[in-house]
Amino acid sequence: MHKGWSRLIGIASTFAMLIAGSGQAMAADTGNLPERVSKNVSVPANIAFTSHQHLYLLDARNQNEAPKQITTNGFSEIVDWSADGKWLLYLQYKGNDNYSTPGYLWAVRTDGSGAIQVDERPVMQKPKWSPKANTFAFTINIGSNEVPTTQLVLKTISDRGELTLQSKTTVDIVDFTWMPDGEKLLVSTPAEKNRAMTLELRSLAGKTQATYPVAKPPKVEEGIYPWAPEGMKVSPDGTHVAFFVRYNSGSLSADGVPIQLFNLTQPNQLPIVLGTGLAYSEWLAWSPDSKNLAFIEGTDRIATMNKHLNLAEREGKVVPASQKEWVDTLPVWSGKGQEVLYFSRGKGTEYHYDPKKVMVPGQRIWKREENGEQKQVTQGTEQTADYYPTPSHDGTQLLFMRMNEAESGSLFLKQGDNEVELIKGITGDIGYYANYLPPWVRIHWNS
């Protein structure tokens, strides 16, 4: 069974770690509402962001439109946009944080209408949209807190907001992700005595189609052992998957775990170890042509230093793409035909939380061209730091967050040599030891 490890890591043990590892929980604040700054700029994007714990939406195509507040109580966390951009999934917590109370899944239309609670039960892992349809998957606990039982649920939402249950399956899994064709799920199962941790390919109805052992059965008598794949990222062509290998120890996993690469077309081969890093799926990114995996390597749970960008070819060759004194984070590729990698980079900084200062002073957005050339893209002062690079599909526009304090900043548009402040008053939490996850902003480009 799941044994509650993922939930235990995500809630119980993280409660104490977040107190030490992140900024103070943000109190609700009805003042300083977010504001659209540049009203003469049209951007072909729908934008979701948080401010003072609440969710806001903005259709940036309309120059006269102001941010629309969606939630009015509790704590909101953005999940993601549907593939067609018509719906946004978000989590709603009844308290003032996302770790002391359970989160409930909601969906809302692009224009802010039709908000609907997806399920009356709290979700466990992060829900995930199909890459092809307005179908999403999420997990719930149908057991008890002492003996949890995981149920994997798939639902579809229509343009009119009607929810249809596609399937629900009682499963012994730790994590899941969609395959690129939108017709299958790849799930991970934990290791136990005499049972190796595995990846399984399953139909949307829950039928197992293929099983991939990715390790030998553990020596459980040793106490600590590799437990399960997590944070899986499948290449766009569906042939390879990268993942983190969690240990059966939450504290040990928090300081770095193996990053592995597995060839789904060679099921009899074991994965290749690429390095060691923090288990954040946002720190893994496949190039659109599936030839390269960008990943952030580095041990120690602190995200403000000793985290470096690397590239791995599909055969497992790793190419370092950073320097010792830098700290890198959040790699993102531009669209098809534009094999350009964007990421945040700054000088490595000792972890210190001051709500009035940014965590990595002078951090900027950089990009790496296909030929390996790297250059700084955004400009700013040492009192600011740039995060969440989100390039348009054609690479001509870039949206990013510029922090002016640890937990507040503005969304900027970079086009050519110009940087334009688009929305100010965006706030969030610095996350676990300044990983700035989950993201405060989610963008759906409309062209």
Short mmCIF file of C-alpha atoms in Angstrom, two decimals:
data_model
loop_
_atom_site.label_atom_id
_atom_site.label_comp_id
_atom_site.label_asym_id
_atom_site.label_seq_id
_atom_site.Cartn_x
_atom_site.Cartn_y
_atom_site.Cartn_z
CA MET A 1 0.00 0.00 0.00
CA HIS A 2 0.92 3.62 -0.28
CA LYS A 3 1.61 3.71 3.51
CA GLY A 4 1.02 7.45 3.48
CA TRP A 5 4.66 8.25 2.78
CA SER A 6 3.98 10.84 0.10
CA ARG A 7 1.28 12.44 2.19
CA LEU A 8 3.50 12.21 5.26
CA ILE A 9 6.35 13.95 3.44
CA GLY A 10 3.96 16.49 1.95
CA ILE A 11 2.09 17.40 5.15
CA ALA A 12 3.25 16.04 8.48
CA SER A 13 7.02 16.28 8.19
CA THR A 14 6.87 19.29 5.91
CA PHE A 15 4.89 21.26 8.48
CA ALA A 16 7.92 21.52 10.73
CA MET A 17 10.35 22.00 7.84
CA LEU A 18 8.34 24.77 6.24
CA ILE A 19 8.40 26.75 9.47
CA ALA A 20 12.20 26.71 9.28
CA GLY A 21 12.57 26.69 5.52
CA SER A 22 10.23 29.34 4.22
CA GLY A 23 9.04 32.79 5.04
CA GLN A 24 6.30 33.39 7.51
CA ALA A 25 2.85 32.25 6.41
CA MET A 26 1.24 35.18 4.67
CA ALA A 27 -1.71 36.70 6.47
CA ALA A 28 -4.71 37.72 4.40
CA ASP A 29 -4.49 41.37 3.38
CA THR A 30 -7.30 43.21 1.70
CA GLY A 31 -5.13 46.23 0.93
CA ASN A 32 -2.66 46.72 -1.89
CA LEU A 33 -4.79 44.92 -4.47
CA PRO A 34 -2.98 43.82 -7.65
CA GLU A 35 -3.09 46.28 -10.50
CA ARG A 36 -2.53 46.19 -14.23
CA VAL A 37 0.21 48.74 -14.83
CA SER A 38 0.68 48.87 -18.61
CA LYS A 39 -2.81 49.37 -19.99
CA ASN A 40 -1.62 50.09 -23.53
CA VAL A 41 0.07 46.71 -23.95
CA SER A 42 -1.73 43.68 -25.38
CA VAL A 43 -0.25 40.24 -24.71
CA PRO A 44 -1.72 37.07 -26.29
CA ALA A 45 -1.91 35.24 -22.98
CA ASN A 46 -4.24 34.31 -20.16
CA ILE A 47 -2.60 34.84 -16.79
CA ALA A 48 -3.39 33.27 -13.43
CA PHE A 49 -1.63 34.59 -10.34
CA THR A 50 -1.98 34.88 -6.58
CA SER A 51 -2.11 37.96 -4.40
CA HIS A 52 -2.59 37.97 -0.63
CA GLN A 53 -3.59 34.28 -0.72
CA HIS A 54 -6.28 34.80 -3.36
CA LEU A 55 -6.49 33.73 -7.00
CA TYR A 56 -6.73 36.27 -9.83
CA LEU A 57 -7.17 35.92 -13.59
CA LEU A 58 -6.36 38.31 -16.42
CA ASP A 59 -6.94 38.08 -20.16
CA ALA A 60 -3.94 40.17 -21.20
CA ARG A 61 -5.17 40.48 -24.79
CA ASN A 62 -7.68 43.10 -23.72
CA GLN A 63 -5.78 46.29 -22.93
CA ASN A 64 -8.63 47.63 -20.81
CA GLU A 65 -9.18 44.55 -18.68
CA ALA A 66 -8.18 44.59 -15.01
CA PRO A 67 -7.26 41.51 -12.94
CA LYS A 68 -10.37 39.62 -11.80
CA GLN A 69 -10.43 38.24 -8.26
CA ILE A 70 -11.69 34.65 -8.17
CA THR A 71 -11.41 33.60 -4.51
CA THR A 72 -12.28 35.62 -1.43
CA ASN A 73 -11.35 33.38 1.50
CA GLY A 74 -8.86 30.73 2.51
CA PHE A 75 -5.58 30.06 0.71
CA SER A 76 -5.44 29.51 -3.06
CA GLU A 77 -2.82 27.55 -4.99
CA ILE A 78 -2.62 27.44 -8.77
CA VAL A 79 -2.47 24.00 -10.40
CA ASP A 80 -2.41 24.63 -14.17
CA TRP A 81 -4.30 25.56 -17.32
CA SER A 82 -5.98 22.98 -19.52
CA ALA A 83 -4.30 22.28 -22.84
CA ASP A 84 -6.78 24.52 -24.70
CA GLY A 85 -6.61 27.24 -22.05
CA LYS A 86 -10.37 27.21 -21.40
CA TRP A 87 -10.14 26.04 -17.78
CA LEU A 88 -7.82 26.55 -14.83
CA LEU A 89 -7.49 24.07 -11.99
CA TYR A 90 -6.65 25.41 -8.55
CA LEU A 91 -6.57 24.19 -4.96
CA GLN A 92 -8.49 25.91 -2.21
CA TYR A 93 -7.41 25.56 1.43
CA LYS A 94 -9.66 26.66 4.28
CA GLY A 95 -6.81 28.00 6.41
CA ASN A 96 -4.03 30.52 5.77
CA ASP A 97 -1.52 28.05 4.33
CA ASN A 98 -1.27 24.94 2.19
CA TYR A 99 0.14 22.50 4.73
CA SER A 100 -1.94 22.60 7.93
CA THR A 101 -5.33 22.05 6.23
CA PRO A 102 -6.34 19.85 3.27
CA GLY A 103 -6.75 21.25 -0.22
CA TYR A 104 -9.89 20.92 -2.35
CA LEU A 105 -9.81 20.96 -6.14
CA TRP A 106 -11.68 23.63 -8.11
CA ALA A 107 -11.95 24.61 -11.78
CA VAL A 108 -12.74 28.02 -13.25
CA ARG A 109 -13.20 29.31 -16.80
CA THR A 110 -10.71 31.64 -18.44
CA ASP A 111 -13.04 34.61 -17.98
CA GLY A 112 -13.42 33.88 -14.25
CA SER A 113 -16.93 32.45 -14.49
CA GLY A 114 -18.26 29.01 -13.68
CA ALA A 115 -16.05 28.20 -10.70
CA ILE A 116 -16.90 24.67 -9.61
CA GLN A 117 -15.61 22.37 -6.89
CA VAL A 118 -14.41 19.23 -8.63
CA ASP A 119 -14.67 16.82 -5.69
CA GLU A 120 -15.95 17.11 -2.15
CA ARG A 121 -12.92 15.22 -0.83
CA PRO A 122 -9.43 16.71 -0.38
CA VAL A 123 -6.81 15.76 -2.95
CA MET A 124 -3.47 14.16 -2.19
CA GLN A 125 -0.88 14.74 -4.92
CA LYS A 126 -0.92 17.60 -7.41
CA PRO A 127 -3.68 17.10 -10.01
CA LYS A 128 -2.58 16.92 -13.65
CA TRP A 129 -4.31 17.82 -16.93
CA SER A 130 -4.26 15.59 -19.98
CA PRO A 131 -2.00 17.09 -22.67
CA LYS A 132 -4.71 16.51 -25.30
CA ALA A 133 -8.18 16.90 -23.76
CA ASN A 134 -9.98 18.62 -20.91
CA THR A 135 -9.55 15.57 -18.73
CA PHE A 136 -7.57 15.64 -15.51
CA ALA A 137 -6.36 13.12 -12.96
CA PHE A 138 -6.01 13.43 -9.20
CA THR A 139 -5.70 11.21 -6.15
CA ILE A 140 -7.75 11.06 -2.96
CA ASN A 141 -7.51 9.02 0.23
CA ILE A 142 -10.48 6.68 0.61
CA GLY A 143 -8.98 5.04 3.69
CA SER A 144 -8.06 6.57 7.04
CA ASN A 145 -5.18 8.81 8.04
CA GLU A 146 -3.65 5.84 9.83
CA VAL A 147 -4.17 3.40 6.97
CA PRO A 148 -4.53 5.47 3.78
CA THR A 149 -5.85 3.96 0.57
CA THR A 150 -5.19 5.85 -2.64
CA GLN A 151 -7.83 6.23 -5.32
CA LEU A 152 -6.86 7.61 -8.72
CA VAL A 153 -9.73 9.61 -10.25
CA LEU A 154 -10.12 10.87 -13.83
CA LYS A 155 -12.74 13.46 -14.71
CA THR A 156 -13.59 15.46 -17.82
CA ILE A 157 -15.01 18.97 -17.82
CA SER A 158 -17.08 20.21 -20.77
CA ASP A 159 -17.20 23.72 -22.17
CA ARG A 160 -20.47 24.17 -20.27
CA GLY A 161 -18.83 23.16 -17.00
CA GLU A 162 -20.32 19.68 -16.73
CA LEU A 163 -18.12 17.17 -14.93
CA THR A 164 -18.03 13.56 -16.11
CA LEU A 165 -16.33 10.77 -14.17
CA GLN A 166 -14.10 8.80 -16.55
CA SER A 167 -12.70 6.28 -14.09
CA LYS A 168 -11.75 5.71 -10.48
CA THR A 169 -9.30 3.03 -9.46
CA THR A 170 -7.91 1.95 -6.11
CA VAL A 171 -4.17 1.99 -6.65
CA ASP A 172 -0.90 1.35 -4.87
CA ILE A 173 1.03 4.24 -6.39
CA VAL A 174 3.25 7.07 -5.24
CA ASP A 175 3.07 9.38 -8.26
CA PHE A 176 1.64 9.60 -11.76
CA THR A 177 1.97 11.57 -14.98
CA TRP A 178 0.30 11.65 -18.39
CA MET A 179 1.87 10.16 -21.47
CA PRO A 180 2.18 12.67 -24.35
CA ASP A 181 -0.60 11.01 -26.37
CA GLY A 182 -3.10 11.69 -23.60
CA GLU A 183 -4.30 8.08 -23.80
CA LYS A 184 -2.23 6.52 -20.99
CA LEU A 185 -0.80 7.28 -17.57
CA LEU A 186 2.63 6.40 -16.26
CA VAL A 187 2.52 5.60 -12.55
CA SER A 188 5.16 4.70 -9.99
CA THR A 189 4.84 2.02 -7.33
CA PRO A 190 6.94 1.83 -4.15
CA ALA A 191 9.53 -0.74 -3.21
CA GLU A 192 8.84 -3.24 -0.47
CA LYS A 193 10.54 -6.37 0.80
CA ASN A 194 11.03 -8.66 -2.20
CA ARG A 195 9.43 -6.09 -4.52
CA ALA A 196 11.29 -3.61 -6.67
CA MET A 197 10.03 -0.10 -7.25
CA THR A 198 8.47 0.05 -10.70
CA LEU A 199 6.96 2.23 -13.36
CA GLU A 200 3.69 1.06 -14.87
CA LEU A 201 1.92 2.12 -18.03
CA ARG A 202 -1.84 2.15 -17.49
CA SER A 203 -4.86 2.82 -19.63
CA LEU A 204 -7.24 5.57 -18.57
CA ALA A 205 -9.57 2.83 -17.35
CA GLY A 206 -6.86 1.63 -14.94
CA LYS A 207 -5.66 -1.47 -16.80
CA THR A 208 -1.91 -2.14 -16.60
CA GLN A 209 -0.39 -2.33 -20.07
CA ALA A 210 3.32 -2.57 -19.23
CA THR A 211 5.49 -2.84 -16.13
CA TYR A 212 9.07 -1.54 -15.85
CA PRO A 213 11.14 -2.53 -12.82
CA VAL A 214 13.63 0.32 -12.37
CA ALA A 215 15.70 -1.20 -9.55
CA LYS A 216 16.38 -4.42 -7.74
CA PRO A 217 14.28 -5.25 -4.65
CA PRO A 218 15.59 -3.27 -1.65
CA LYS A 219 17.42 -4.61 1.35
CA VAL A 220 14.81 -3.44 3.81
CA GLU A 221 16.82 -4.77 6.75
CA GLU A 222 19.27 -1.91 6.16
CA GLY A 223 16.59 0.56 7.23
CA ILE A 224 17.07 3.27 4.58
CA TYR A 225 16.61 2.36 0.93
CA PRO A 226 15.45 3.83 -2.42
CA TRP A 227 11.69 3.78 -2.18
CA ALA A 228 9.90 5.16 -5.25
CA PRO A 229 10.21 7.24 -8.44
CA GLU A 230 8.63 10.69 -8.15
CA GLY A 231 8.34 13.89 -10.19
CA MET A 232 8.31 11.97 -13.48
CA LYS A 233 8.77 13.90 -16.73
CA VAL A 234 8.18 12.03 -20.00
CA SER A 235 9.90 13.20 -23.19
CA PRO A 236 7.54 14.70 -25.81
CA ASP A 237 8.05 11.68 -28.08
CA GLY A 238 7.10 9.32 -25.23
CA THR A 239 10.29 7.23 -25.35
CA HIS A 240 12.13 8.39 -22.21
CA VAL A 241 11.24 9.43 -18.69
CA ALA A 242 13.28 11.30 -16.10
CA PHE A 243 12.47 11.08 -12.41
CA PHE A 244 13.74 11.44 -8.87
CA VAL A 245 14.23 8.42 -6.61
CA ARG A 246 12.80 9.12 -3.17
CA TYR A 247 14.19 7.32 -0.15
CA ASN A 248 11.97 5.90 2.55
CA SER A 249 13.18 8.78 4.72
CA GLY A 250 11.62 12.22 4.35
CA SER A 251 14.52 14.08 5.96
CA LEU A 252 17.13 12.31 3.81
CA SER A 253 15.12 12.92 0.64
CA ALA A 254 14.84 16.63 1.45
CA ASP A 255 18.59 17.12 0.96
CA GLY A 256 18.86 15.52 -2.47
CA VAL A 257 17.96 12.30 -4.24
CA PRO A 258 19.19 10.51 -7.38
CA ILE A 259 18.01 11.89 -10.73
CA GLN A 260 17.55 9.04 -13.19
CA LEU A 261 16.76 8.62 -16.87
CA PHE A 262 14.92 5.55 -18.17
CA ASN A 263 14.39 4.42 -21.75
CA LEU A 264 10.82 3.13 -22.02
CA THR A 265 11.68 1.37 -25.30
CA GLN A 266 14.35 -0.73 -23.52
CA PRO A 267 12.43 -2.16 -20.54
CA ASN A 268 15.14 -4.68 -19.63
CA GLN A 269 17.74 -1.98 -19.02
CA LEU A 270 18.06 -0.19 -15.71
CA PRO A 271 17.89 3.62 -15.55
CA ILE A 272 20.93 5.84 -15.96
CA VAL A 273 21.87 7.99 -12.98
CA LEU A 274 22.34 11.60 -14.12
CA GLY A 275 23.19 13.18 -10.79
CA THR A 276 21.65 14.22 -7.48
CA GLY A 277 19.17 17.00 -6.89
CA LEU A 278 16.10 18.20 -5.05
CA ALA A 279 12.93 16.37 -6.02
CA TYR A 280 11.04 19.17 -7.79
CA SER A 281 9.42 18.20 -11.07
CA GLU A 282 9.66 21.87 -12.11
CA TRP A 283 13.44 21.40 -12.14
CA LEU A 284 13.22 18.85 -14.97
CA ALA A 285 12.46 20.02 -18.52
CA TRP A 286 12.58 18.19 -21.85
CA SER A 287 13.44 20.03 -25.05
CA PRO A 288 10.59 20.06 -27.62
CA ASP A 289 12.56 17.70 -29.88
CA SER A 290 13.08 15.22 -27.00
CA LYS A 291 16.85 15.25 -27.50
CA ASN A 292 17.87 16.97 -24.27
CA LEU A 293 16.76 17.04 -20.65
CA ALA A 294 17.54 20.14 -18.63
CA PHE A 295 17.85 19.50 -14.90
CA ILE A 296 19.08 21.24 -11.78
CA GLU A 297 21.73 19.35 -9.83
CA GLY A 298 22.95 20.01 -6.30
CA THR A 299 22.50 18.70 -2.78
CA ASP A 300 21.34 20.47 0.41
CA ARG A 301 17.72 21.62 0.68
CA ILE A 302 18.61 25.31 0.35
CA ALA A 303 17.65 26.61 -3.11
CA THR A 304 19.71 29.81 -3.00
CA MET A 305 23.11 28.19 -3.52
CA ASN A 306 24.86 25.11 -4.94
CA LYS A 307 22.18 24.41 -7.58
CA HIS A 308 23.47 24.09 -11.12
CA LEU A 309 21.98 23.67 -14.58
CA ASN A 310 22.95 20.56 -16.52
CA LEU A 311 21.83 19.05 -19.82
CA ALA A 312 21.51 15.33 -20.44
CA GLU A 313 21.32 13.71 -23.83
CA ARG A 314 18.91 10.80 -24.28
CA GLU A 315 21.82 8.36 -24.14
CA GLY A 316 22.72 9.69 -20.69
CA LYS A 317 25.69 11.95 -21.45
CA VAL A 318 25.59 14.93 -19.09
CA VAL A 319 26.83 18.36 -20.19
CA PRO A 320 27.39 20.90 -17.35
CA ALA A 321 25.89 24.29 -18.19
CA SER A 322 26.70 26.33 -15.11
CA GLN A 323 29.55 27.58 -12.93
CA LYS A 324 30.39 26.97 -9.30
CA GLU A 325 29.52 30.44 -8.02
CA TRP A 326 26.12 30.57 -9.77
CA VAL A 327 22.79 29.25 -8.57
CA ASP A 328 20.30 28.15 -11.26
CA THR A 329 16.63 27.24 -11.11
CA LEU A 330 13.39 26.72 -13.08
CA PRO A 331 14.52 25.62 -16.58
CA VAL A 332 11.93 26.14 -19.35
CA TRP A 333 12.23 25.49 -23.10
CA SER A 334 10.64 27.64 -25.77
CA GLY A 335 8.25 26.08 -28.29
CA LYS A 336 8.85 23.68 -31.17
CA GLY A 337 11.54 24.71 -33.60
CA GLN A 338 13.00 27.08 -31.01
CA GLU A 339 15.40 24.93 -29.04
CA VAL A 340 16.19 27.70 -26.57
CA LEU A 341 16.39 27.09 -22.84
CA TYR A 342 15.41 29.80 -20.36
CA PHE A 343 16.22 29.68 -16.64
CA SER A 344 16.80 31.88 -13.59
CA ARG A 345 20.42 32.53 -12.54
CA GLY A 346 22.14 34.57 -9.85
CA LYS A 347 25.15 34.53 -7.58
CA GLY A 348 24.88 31.81 -4.97
CA THR A 349 23.68 33.28 -1.66
CA GLU A 350 23.57 31.99 1.90
CA TYR A 351 19.98 31.33 2.92
CA HIS A 352 18.56 34.21 4.93
CA TYR A 353 14.93 35.25 5.06
CA ASP A 354 14.21 38.97 5.32
CA PRO A 355 10.68 39.84 4.12
CA LYS A 356 11.92 43.20 2.81
CA LYS A 357 14.71 41.74 0.66
CA VAL A 358 14.88 39.28 -2.23
CA MET A 359 16.38 35.85 -1.61
CA VAL A 360 18.97 35.94 -4.44
CA PRO A 361 19.89 39.61 -5.08
CA GLY A 362 20.41 40.43 -8.74
CA GLN A 363 19.05 37.12 -10.05
CA ARG A 364 18.08 37.41 -13.73
CA ILE A 365 16.57 35.34 -16.53
CA TRP A 366 19.16 33.77 -18.80
CA LYS A 367 18.88 31.72 -21.97
CA ARG A 368 20.98 29.04 -23.58
CA GLU A 369 20.95 28.79 -27.38
CA GLU A 370 21.06 25.52 -29.27
CA ASN A 371 24.79 26.03 -29.95
CA GLY A 372 25.48 26.25 -26.21
CA GLU A 373 25.89 30.03 -26.05
CA GLN A 374 24.45 31.53 -22.86
CA LYS A 375 23.49 35.13 -22.20
CA GLN A 376 21.56 37.20 -19.70
CA VAL A 377 18.13 38.19 -21.00
CA THR A 378 16.59 40.47 -18.35
CA GLN A 379 18.04 43.53 -16.66
CA GLY A 380 17.49 44.83 -13.16
CA THR A 381 19.05 46.05 -9.93
CA GLU A 382 20.69 44.06 -7.15
CA GLN A 383 17.61 44.76 -5.05
CA THR A 384 15.42 42.64 -7.34
CA ALA A 385 15.36 39.01 -8.52
CA ASP A 386 13.67 37.42 -11.56
CA TYR A 387 11.77 34.10 -11.53
CA TYR A 388 9.29 32.00 -13.53
CA PRO A 389 10.47 32.54 -17.12
CA THR A 390 7.61 31.77 -19.51
CA PRO A 391 8.52 32.25 -23.21
CA SER A 392 5.87 32.50 -25.92
CA HIS A 393 5.66 29.63 -28.39
CA ASP A 394 7.63 31.50 -31.04
CA GLY A 395 10.18 32.84 -28.55
CA THR A 396 9.52 36.51 -29.38
CA GLN A 397 7.99 37.37 -25.99
CA LEU A 398 8.88 36.45 -22.43
CA LEU A 399 6.79 36.85 -19.30
CA PHE A 400 8.58 36.65 -15.95
CA MET A 401 8.23 37.66 -12.31
CA ARG A 402 10.45 40.37 -10.87
CA MET A 403 10.57 40.23 -7.07
CA ASN A 404 11.18 43.45 -5.17
CA GLU A 405 10.79 41.73 -1.79
CA ALA A 406 10.97 38.12 -0.70
CA GLU A 407 7.23 37.55 -1.11
CA SER A 408 6.03 40.20 -3.55
CA GLY A 409 6.75 41.46 -7.03
CA SER A 410 5.43 42.26 -10.50
CA LEU A 411 4.87 40.38 -13.73
CA PHE A 412 7.00 41.80 -16.55
CA LEU A 413 6.89 41.42 -20.32
CA LYS A 414 10.18 41.22 -22.22
CA GLN A 415 9.88 41.94 -25.96
CA GLY A 416 12.97 42.85 -27.91
CA ASP A 417 15.05 45.14 -25.72
CA ASN A 418 12.05 46.45 -23.79
CA GLU A 419 10.90 45.32 -20.35
CA VAL A 420 7.39 46.42 -19.40
CA GLU A 421 5.78 46.04 -15.99
CA LEU A 422 2.42 44.39 -16.67
CA ILE A 423 0.90 43.54 -13.26
CA LYS A 424 2.06 44.68 -9.83
CA GLY A 425 0.99 43.46 -6.41
CA ILE A 426 1.55 39.73 -7.03
CA THR A 427 2.41 37.89 -3.82
CA GLY A 428 3.12 34.37 -2.63
CA ASP A 429 5.33 32.29 -0.37
CA ILE A 430 9.02 31.66 -0.97
CA GLY A 431 8.33 27.94 -0.66
CA TYR A 432 10.55 25.33 0.91
CA TYR A 433 13.95 26.94 1.56
CA ALA A 434 13.33 29.48 -1.23
CA ASN A 435 12.43 27.09 -4.06
CA TYR A 436 9.53 29.43 -4.97
CA LEU A 437 7.26 26.44 -5.55
CA PRO A 438 4.46 26.00 -6.31
CA PRO A 439 4.64 28.87 -8.82
CA TRP A 440 2.73 32.07 -8.09
CA VAL A 441 1.98 32.60 -11.80
CA ARG A 442 0.73 30.36 -14.60
CA ILE A 443 0.59 31.52 -18.21
CA HIS A 444 -1.38 30.12 -21.14
CA TRP A 445 -0.15 31.59 -24.42
CA ASN A 446 -2.95 31.92 -26.98
CA SER A 447 -0.69 32.02 -30.03
#
